[in-house]
Amino acid sequence: MLGYSREELVGRNFNEITHPDDLALSRSALFDEKGEPNSRLQFEKRYLRKDGAIMWGLVNSKLYFDGAGQPKSYMTVIINIDDRKRDETTKALLTRELAHRVRNTVQLTSSLARQTAATARTVKDYDLKFHRRLAALSAAQDILFDRNWMSAPLSRIAQAIIKPFLPEDRRQGELIVNLPDVELPTQQAQTIAIALHELASNSSKYGALANGGSVNVVASLQPPGDDGAKVLHLKWEERSPLPIRKPRRSGFGTRMLMSAMPEQFDGHAKATWRRDGLLYEAWLKLPDV
C-alpha cells in the first residue's frame, strides 16, 4: 500500500511515513485531553509512499497493555481511502461550480426582469416579454446541460431560439439559418441566445417576418487578429416587401444587441436600418473552448 517491503518498514517510526502537515494530528490523536494514552483511535491522515506520492489513510488503532497494566503498543489497521477522498474533492468542486452557476443564472434572470420592466408599457406586456426571454435562456441552458455545461454549438442555439418564430406558412415569411460549427462557452452561449431571441422577436412583430419577408442569419469565421483570437462575423439581414421604419425609441433589445453581447465577446456591432429592413452585424471574438 505504501510501496515498502516488510523489511523496510520494521523499525521505522510512523513519523517517517506521515505527511509533514499531518504529523501534529497523528501525535495529538495518541492522547486525550488529560494527557493519558487513548485506548482507541480513529482518524484520517495522509501518508507518504516510498515513491513520494500521497495516500489518504483511515487509521483504526487499539492500545494494548503489558502485565503490569502499562501501555505497551498499538495494533493499527490502515485502510486506503484515496478513492473516497477523490470523490469528496470532486463533490466539493461540483458543489462550488453549481453554486457559481446558480448565482450567474439568478443575476442574469434578475437583469432580464429589470430591463424588461424598464421598457414594458403594461403588466401584460411585461409578463409576455419576460417569459419569452426566460424561455430563450432556458433553451440555451438545456443545450448546455446536454453538453455537461462546458460549451454549446452556435448552430444548435440558433435553431432552438429561432424555432418558435419560424413561419407556419411560407406566405408569412422565410427564415434561413447558415452558421459555422462553432462552440461557445456557457456565458457567451446564454448571451447570444437572448440576442438572437430579440432579433427574431422584433422581426416577427415589426420587421420582415411580420410583413411576409425573409431573414438570413449567416456567420463566417475571419482570420485571427494580432491577439490570435478568431473572430465570428454574425449577420442578421432582413428583406421585407413593405417599407420598414427605424424604431423611434430603443429598449432592452437594442442595448443587448449593441452593447451587452458585443462586450461579452470583446467585440463590436453595427445596426443599419434600410428600407427593406434591419441589417445587424456583430464581430465577436471567440474564446478557446
mmCIF file of C-alpha atoms in Angstrom:
data_model
loop_
_atom_site.group_PDB
_atom_site.id
_atom_site.type_symbol
_atom_site.label_atom_id
_atom_site.label_comp_id
_atom_site.label_asym_id
_atom_site.label_seq_id
_atom_site.Cartn_x
_atom_site.Cartn_y
_atom_site.Cartn_z
ATOM 1 C CA MET A 1 0.000 0.000 0.000
ATOM 2 C CA LEU A 2 2.840 2.389 0.781
ATOM 3 C CA GLY A 3 5.359 0.820 -1.575
ATOM 4 C CA TYR A 4 7.676 -0.548 1.128
ATOM 5 C CA SER A 5 8.663 -4.117 1.863
ATOM 6 C CA ARG A 6 8.194 -5.564 5.355
ATOM 7 C CA GLU A 7 11.899 -5.332 5.982
ATOM 8 C CA GLU A 8 11.955 -1.653 5.035
ATOM 9 C CA LEU A 9 9.123 -0.810 7.434
ATOM 10 C CA VAL A 10 10.170 -2.749 10.522
ATOM 11 C CA GLY A 11 11.952 -0.427 12.928
ATOM 12 C CA ARG A 12 10.654 2.779 11.373
ATOM 13 C CA ASN A 13 8.728 5.421 13.301
ATOM 14 C CA PHE A 14 5.315 6.402 11.952
ATOM 15 C CA ASN A 15 6.603 9.995 11.680
ATOM 16 C CA GLU A 16 8.813 8.877 8.797
ATOM 17 C CA ILE A 17 5.885 7.787 6.637
ATOM 18 C CA THR A 18 3.413 10.511 7.647
ATOM 19 C CA HIS A 19 2.824 13.623 5.563
ATOM 20 C CA PRO A 20 4.551 16.552 7.332
ATOM 21 C CA ASP A 21 1.294 18.539 7.516
ATOM 22 C CA ASP A 22 -0.393 15.694 9.432
ATOM 23 C CA LEU A 23 2.333 14.960 11.971
ATOM 24 C CA ALA A 24 0.746 17.135 14.674
ATOM 25 C CA LEU A 25 -2.611 15.433 14.055
ATOM 26 C CA SER A 26 -1.049 11.991 14.485
ATOM 27 C CA ARG A 27 0.693 12.910 17.712
ATOM 28 C CA SER A 28 -2.308 14.640 19.281
ATOM 29 C CA ALA A 29 -4.551 11.677 18.468
ATOM 30 C CA LEU A 30 -2.479 9.436 20.769
ATOM 31 C CA PHE A 31 -3.511 11.272 23.942
ATOM 32 C CA ASP A 32 -6.750 12.508 25.448
ATOM 33 C CA GLU A 33 -7.357 15.967 26.958
ATOM 34 C CA LYS A 34 -5.810 14.768 30.257
ATOM 35 C CA GLY A 35 -2.637 13.607 28.550
ATOM 36 C CA GLU A 36 -3.451 9.926 29.001
ATOM 37 C CA PRO A 37 -2.973 7.488 26.098
ATOM 38 C CA ASN A 38 -6.163 6.947 24.104
ATOM 39 C CA SER A 39 -7.172 3.301 24.182
ATOM 40 C CA ARG A 40 -8.890 3.510 20.784
ATOM 41 C CA LEU A 41 -8.167 5.823 17.853
ATOM 42 C CA GLN A 42 -9.871 6.530 14.584
ATOM 43 C CA PHE A 43 -8.876 9.413 12.329
ATOM 44 C CA GLU A 44 -7.834 10.220 8.772
ATOM 45 C CA LYS A 45 -4.417 11.382 7.686
ATOM 46 C CA ARG A 46 -2.060 11.461 4.741
ATOM 47 C CA TYR A 47 0.847 9.070 4.323
ATOM 48 C CA LEU A 48 3.889 9.406 2.108
ATOM 49 C CA ARG A 49 4.532 6.457 -0.154
ATOM 50 C CA LYS A 50 8.057 5.318 -0.906
ATOM 51 C CA ASP A 51 7.821 6.933 -4.363
ATOM 52 C CA GLY A 52 6.809 10.255 -2.789
ATOM 53 C CA ALA A 53 3.133 10.041 -3.702
ATOM 54 C CA ILE A 54 0.474 10.923 -1.119
ATOM 55 C CA MET A 55 -2.009 8.344 0.148
ATOM 56 C CA TRP A 56 -5.005 9.060 2.355
ATOM 57 C CA GLY A 57 -5.490 6.505 5.130
ATOM 58 C CA LEU A 58 -8.227 5.775 7.645
ATOM 59 C CA VAL A 59 -6.405 4.864 10.864
ATOM 60 C CA ASN A 60 -8.009 2.498 13.400
ATOM 61 C CA SER A 61 -5.865 1.712 16.450
ATOM 62 C CA LYS A 62 -6.317 -0.189 19.720
ATOM 63 C CA LEU A 63 -3.954 0.184 22.661
ATOM 64 C CA TYR A 64 -2.558 -2.974 24.310
ATOM 65 C CA PHE A 65 -1.162 -3.123 27.867
ATOM 66 C CA ASP A 66 1.527 -5.260 29.476
ATOM 67 C CA GLY A 67 1.101 -7.484 32.525
ATOM 68 C CA ALA A 68 1.615 -4.512 34.857
ATOM 69 C CA GLY A 69 -1.151 -2.559 33.188
ATOM 70 C CA GLN A 70 1.189 -0.182 31.416
ATOM 71 C CA PRO A 71 0.666 0.876 27.775
ATOM 72 C CA LYS A 72 2.712 -1.424 25.565
ATOM 73 C CA SER A 73 1.778 -0.990 21.898
ATOM 74 C CA TYR A 74 -0.918 -0.149 19.418
ATOM 75 C CA MET A 75 -2.430 -2.584 16.966
ATOM 76 C CA THR A 76 -3.257 -0.443 13.947
ATOM 77 C CA VAL A 77 -5.237 -1.097 10.785
ATOM 78 C CA ILE A 78 -4.793 1.402 7.931
ATOM 79 C CA ILE A 79 -7.380 1.488 5.140
ATOM 80 C CA ASN A 80 -6.590 3.198 1.836
ATOM 81 C CA ILE A 81 -9.316 5.854 1.323
ATOM 82 C CA ASP A 82 -7.833 7.607 -1.712
ATOM 83 C CA ASP A 83 -10.929 6.914 -3.834
ATOM 84 C CA ARG A 84 -13.281 8.337 -1.225
ATOM 85 C CA LYS A 85 -11.141 11.435 -0.792
ATOM 86 C CA ARG A 86 -11.080 11.989 -4.549
ATOM 87 C CA ASP A 87 -14.867 11.617 -4.615
ATOM 88 C CA GLU A 88 -15.215 14.115 -1.779
ATOM 89 C CA THR A 89 -12.931 16.589 -3.559
ATOM 90 C CA THR A 90 -14.871 16.188 -6.791
ATOM 91 C CA LYS A 91 -18.164 16.637 -4.959
ATOM 92 C CA ALA A 92 -16.895 19.794 -3.295
ATOM 93 C CA LEU A 93 -15.719 21.186 -6.637
ATOM 94 C CA LEU A 94 -19.042 20.354 -8.277
ATOM 95 C CA THR A 95 -20.949 21.950 -5.414
ATOM 96 C CA ARG A 96 -18.930 25.160 -5.727
ATOM 97 C CA GLU A 97 -19.367 25.124 -9.515
ATOM 98 C CA LEU A 98 -23.117 24.581 -9.152
ATOM 99 C CA ALA A 99 -23.342 27.460 -6.684
ATOM 100 C CA HIS A 100 -21.431 29.658 -9.155
ATOM 101 C CA ARG A 101 -23.792 28.728 -11.990
ATOM 102 C CA VAL A 102 -26.869 29.301 -9.860
ATOM 103 C CA ARG A 103 -25.600 32.761 -8.871
ATOM 104 C CA ASN A 104 -24.922 33.605 -12.524
ATOM 105 C CA THR A 105 -28.367 32.403 -13.556
ATOM 106 C CA VAL A 106 -30.040 34.381 -10.772
ATOM 107 C CA GLN A 107 -28.115 37.525 -11.731
ATOM 108 C CA LEU A 108 -28.945 37.084 -15.413
ATOM 109 C CA THR A 109 -32.624 36.447 -14.661
ATOM 110 C CA SER A 110 -32.715 39.480 -12.356
ATOM 111 C CA SER A 111 -31.168 41.621 -15.092
ATOM 112 C CA LEU A 112 -33.745 40.386 -17.606
ATOM 113 C CA ALA A 113 -36.529 41.241 -15.180
ATOM 114 C CA ARG A 114 -35.214 44.760 -14.521
ATOM 115 C CA GLN A 115 -34.527 45.547 -18.166
ATOM 116 C CA THR A 116 -37.905 44.203 -19.268
ATOM 117 C CA ALA A 117 -39.707 46.205 -16.591
ATOM 118 C CA ALA A 118 -37.900 49.378 -17.650
ATOM 119 C CA THR A 119 -39.385 49.265 -21.153
ATOM 120 C CA ALA A 120 -42.694 47.448 -20.646
ATOM 121 C CA ARG A 121 -45.799 49.530 -21.252
ATOM 122 C CA THR A 122 -48.224 47.368 -19.272
ATOM 123 C CA VAL A 123 -48.109 44.484 -16.816
ATOM 124 C CA LYS A 124 -49.355 42.173 -19.566
ATOM 125 C CA ASP A 125 -46.616 43.406 -21.895
ATOM 126 C CA TYR A 126 -44.015 42.828 -19.187
ATOM 127 C CA ASP A 127 -45.293 39.327 -18.425
ATOM 128 C CA LEU A 128 -45.242 38.277 -22.071
ATOM 129 C CA LYS A 129 -41.787 39.674 -22.885
ATOM 130 C CA PHE A 130 -40.175 38.465 -19.678
ATOM 131 C CA HIS A 131 -41.405 34.885 -20.025
ATOM 132 C CA ARG A 132 -40.345 34.728 -23.669
ATOM 133 C CA ARG A 133 -36.869 35.880 -22.728
ATOM 134 C CA LEU A 134 -36.755 33.335 -19.935
ATOM 135 C CA ALA A 135 -37.757 30.665 -22.457
ATOM 136 C CA ALA A 136 -34.823 31.672 -24.672
ATOM 137 C CA LEU A 137 -32.461 31.475 -21.699
ATOM 138 C CA SER A 138 -33.906 28.090 -20.710
ATOM 139 C CA ALA A 139 -33.417 26.727 -24.234
ATOM 140 C CA ALA A 140 -29.743 27.678 -24.157
ATOM 141 C CA GLN A 141 -29.319 26.108 -20.729
ATOM 142 C CA ASP A 142 -30.938 22.861 -21.893
ATOM 143 C CA ILE A 143 -28.269 22.591 -24.598
ATOM 144 C CA LEU A 144 -25.532 23.378 -22.075
ATOM 145 C CA PHE A 145 -26.796 20.686 -19.698
ATOM 146 C CA ASP A 146 -26.690 18.177 -22.555
ATOM 147 C CA ARG A 147 -23.040 19.149 -23.068
ATOM 148 C CA ASN A 148 -22.094 18.899 -19.354
ATOM 149 C CA TRP A 149 -22.233 22.674 -19.108
ATOM 150 C CA MET A 150 -18.927 23.006 -20.950
ATOM 151 C CA SER A 151 -19.958 24.642 -24.223
ATOM 152 C CA ALA A 152 -22.771 24.798 -26.763
ATOM 153 C CA PRO A 153 -22.751 24.777 -30.587
ATOM 154 C CA LEU A 154 -23.830 28.073 -32.103
ATOM 155 C CA SER A 155 -25.982 26.316 -34.700
ATOM 156 C CA ARG A 156 -27.970 24.385 -32.052
ATOM 157 C CA ILE A 157 -28.535 27.540 -30.037
ATOM 158 C CA ALA A 158 -29.794 29.392 -33.108
ATOM 159 C CA GLN A 159 -32.120 26.553 -34.079
ATOM 160 C CA ALA A 160 -33.603 26.322 -30.585
ATOM 161 C CA ILE A 161 -34.085 30.077 -30.203
ATOM 162 C CA ILE A 162 -35.394 30.803 -33.693
ATOM 163 C CA LYS A 163 -37.682 27.768 -33.959
ATOM 164 C CA PRO A 164 -40.686 29.432 -32.206
ATOM 165 C CA PHE A 165 -40.559 32.231 -34.796
ATOM 166 C CA LEU A 166 -40.417 30.032 -37.891
ATOM 167 C CA PRO A 167 -43.448 30.770 -40.089
ATOM 168 C CA GLU A 168 -46.005 28.009 -40.377
ATOM 169 C CA ASP A 169 -46.929 29.288 -43.824
ATOM 170 C CA ARG A 170 -44.271 30.382 -46.329
ATOM 171 C CA ARG A 171 -46.518 33.307 -47.232
ATOM 172 C CA GLN A 172 -45.887 34.659 -43.742
ATOM 173 C CA GLY A 173 -42.136 34.907 -44.266
ATOM 174 C CA GLU A 174 -38.963 32.889 -44.553
ATOM 175 C CA LEU A 175 -36.058 32.487 -42.173
ATOM 176 C CA ILE A 176 -32.802 30.948 -43.403
ATOM 177 C CA VAL A 177 -30.023 29.981 -40.988
ATOM 178 C CA ASN A 178 -26.489 29.149 -42.122
ATOM 179 C CA LEU A 179 -23.959 29.121 -39.292
ATOM 180 C CA PRO A 180 -20.478 27.567 -38.925
ATOM 181 C CA ASP A 181 -19.571 24.812 -36.487
ATOM 182 C CA VAL A 182 -18.561 26.994 -33.543
ATOM 183 C CA GLU A 183 -18.533 26.094 -29.840
ATOM 184 C CA LEU A 184 -19.429 28.814 -27.340
ATOM 185 C CA PRO A 185 -18.609 28.879 -23.603
ATOM 186 C CA THR A 186 -21.504 28.919 -21.156
ATOM 187 C CA GLN A 187 -21.793 32.675 -20.551
ATOM 188 C CA GLN A 188 -21.444 33.612 -24.216
ATOM 189 C CA ALA A 189 -23.905 30.886 -25.226
ATOM 190 C CA GLN A 190 -26.601 32.300 -22.955
ATOM 191 C CA THR A 191 -25.934 35.870 -24.055
ATOM 192 C CA ILE A 192 -26.110 35.128 -27.772
ATOM 193 C CA ALA A 193 -29.298 33.127 -27.206
ATOM 194 C CA ILE A 194 -31.040 36.177 -25.744
ATOM 195 C CA ALA A 195 -29.646 38.387 -28.525
ATOM 196 C CA LEU A 196 -30.995 36.067 -31.239
ATOM 197 C CA HIS A 197 -34.327 35.987 -29.441
ATOM 198 C CA GLU A 198 -34.517 39.790 -29.539
ATOM 199 C CA LEU A 199 -33.756 39.860 -33.259
ATOM 200 C CA ALA A 200 -36.316 37.182 -34.101
ATOM 201 C CA SER A 201 -38.970 38.616 -31.796
ATOM 202 C CA ASN A 202 -38.657 42.142 -33.207
ATOM 203 C CA SER A 203 -38.706 40.883 -36.783
ATOM 204 C CA SER A 204 -41.847 38.845 -36.167
ATOM 205 C CA LYS A 205 -43.610 41.890 -34.713
ATOM 206 C CA TYR A 206 -42.323 44.864 -36.686
ATOM 207 C CA GLY A 207 -39.850 43.647 -39.289
ATOM 208 C CA ALA A 208 -39.542 41.435 -42.336
ATOM 209 C CA LEU A 209 -41.152 38.343 -40.825
ATOM 210 C CA ALA A 210 -44.215 40.364 -39.869
ATOM 211 C CA ASN A 211 -44.608 41.504 -43.489
ATOM 212 C CA GLY A 212 -44.075 38.149 -45.176
ATOM 213 C CA GLY A 213 -40.438 38.871 -45.994
ATOM 214 C CA SER A 214 -37.301 36.876 -45.351
ATOM 215 C CA VAL A 215 -34.416 36.862 -42.888
ATOM 216 C CA ASN A 216 -30.955 35.441 -43.473
ATOM 217 C CA VAL A 217 -28.921 34.519 -40.401
ATOM 218 C CA VAL A 218 -25.385 33.797 -41.537
ATOM 219 C CA ALA A 219 -21.942 33.848 -39.982
ATOM 220 C CA SER A 220 -18.361 33.291 -41.064
ATOM 221 C CA LEU A 221 -15.052 32.892 -39.301
ATOM 222 C CA GLN A 222 -12.476 35.557 -40.008
ATOM 223 C CA PRO A 223 -8.701 35.055 -39.747
ATOM 224 C CA PRO A 224 -7.242 35.570 -36.260
ATOM 225 C CA GLY A 225 -6.171 39.096 -35.398
ATOM 226 C CA ASP A 226 -2.970 40.266 -33.740
ATOM 227 C CA ASP A 227 -4.060 38.713 -30.439
ATOM 228 C CA GLY A 228 -4.574 35.314 -32.090
ATOM 229 C CA ALA A 229 -8.323 35.202 -31.361
ATOM 230 C CA LYS A 230 -10.721 34.025 -34.041
ATOM 231 C CA VAL A 231 -13.496 36.436 -34.944
ATOM 232 C CA LEU A 232 -17.047 35.394 -35.779
ATOM 233 C CA HIS A 233 -18.785 37.750 -38.191
ATOM 234 C CA LEU A 234 -22.503 37.307 -37.455
ATOM 235 C CA LYS A 235 -25.045 38.861 -39.800
ATOM 236 C CA TRP A 236 -28.819 39.197 -39.483
ATOM 237 C CA GLU A 237 -30.252 40.539 -42.741
ATOM 238 C CA GLU A 238 -33.938 41.252 -43.287
ATOM 239 C CA ARG A 239 -35.746 41.625 -46.637
ATOM 240 C CA SER A 240 -39.245 42.992 -46.305
ATOM 241 C CA PRO A 241 -41.651 43.525 -49.241
ATOM 242 C CA LEU A 242 -43.049 46.516 -47.337
ATOM 243 C CA PRO A 243 -41.066 49.531 -46.124
ATOM 244 C CA ILE A 244 -39.642 49.230 -42.615
ATOM 245 C CA ARG A 245 -39.172 52.207 -40.336
ATOM 246 C CA LYS A 246 -36.465 52.508 -37.765
ATOM 247 C CA PRO A 247 -37.950 52.336 -34.241
ATOM 248 C CA ARG A 248 -38.332 55.721 -32.601
ATOM 249 C CA ARG A 249 -37.126 54.513 -29.236
ATOM 250 C CA SER A 250 -34.626 51.956 -28.094
ATOM 251 C CA GLY A 251 -35.197 49.380 -25.413
ATOM 252 C CA PHE A 252 -33.745 46.236 -23.912
ATOM 253 C CA GLY A 253 -33.215 44.598 -27.301
ATOM 254 C CA THR A 254 -31.147 47.494 -28.616
ATOM 255 C CA ARG A 255 -28.944 47.549 -25.528
ATOM 256 C CA MET A 256 -28.472 43.777 -25.690
ATOM 257 C CA LEU A 257 -27.518 43.813 -29.388
ATOM 258 C CA MET A 258 -25.372 46.937 -29.434
ATOM 259 C CA SER A 259 -23.712 46.786 -26.009
ATOM 260 C CA ALA A 260 -24.208 43.710 -23.823
ATOM 261 C CA MET A 261 -23.474 40.981 -26.367
ATOM 262 C CA PRO A 262 -20.508 42.675 -28.107
ATOM 263 C CA GLU A 263 -18.950 43.462 -24.735
ATOM 264 C CA GLN A 264 -19.371 39.838 -23.650
ATOM 265 C CA PHE A 265 -17.336 38.755 -26.677
ATOM 266 C CA ASP A 266 -14.912 41.703 -26.559
ATOM 267 C CA GLY A 267 -16.206 42.714 -29.984
ATOM 268 C CA HIS A 268 -18.389 45.344 -31.624
ATOM 269 C CA ALA A 269 -21.659 45.583 -33.534
ATOM 270 C CA LYS A 270 -23.418 47.734 -36.103
ATOM 271 C CA ALA A 271 -27.105 48.118 -36.969
ATOM 272 C CA THR A 272 -28.214 49.577 -40.299
ATOM 273 C CA TRP A 273 -31.859 50.324 -40.897
ATOM 274 C CA ARG A 274 -32.645 50.051 -44.596
ATOM 275 C CA ARG A 275 -35.922 50.492 -46.389
ATOM 276 C CA ASP A 276 -36.449 46.716 -46.574
ATOM 277 C CA GLY A 277 -35.422 46.000 -43.001
ATOM 278 C CA LEU A 278 -32.662 45.690 -40.467
ATOM 279 C CA LEU A 279 -29.102 44.664 -41.248
ATOM 280 C CA TYR A 280 -27.398 43.757 -37.986
ATOM 281 C CA GLU A 281 -23.730 42.754 -37.911
ATOM 282 C CA ALA A 282 -21.553 41.734 -34.985
ATOM 283 C CA TRP A 283 -17.862 40.925 -34.879
ATOM 284 C CA LEU A 284 -17.340 38.623 -31.922
ATOM 285 C CA LYS A 285 -14.042 37.286 -30.605
ATOM 286 C CA LEU A 286 -14.247 33.584 -29.872
ATOM 287 C CA PRO A 287 -12.503 32.331 -26.726
ATOM 288 C CA ASP A 288 -10.839 28.942 -26.779
ATOM 289 C CA VAL A 289 -13.187 26.179 -25.640
#
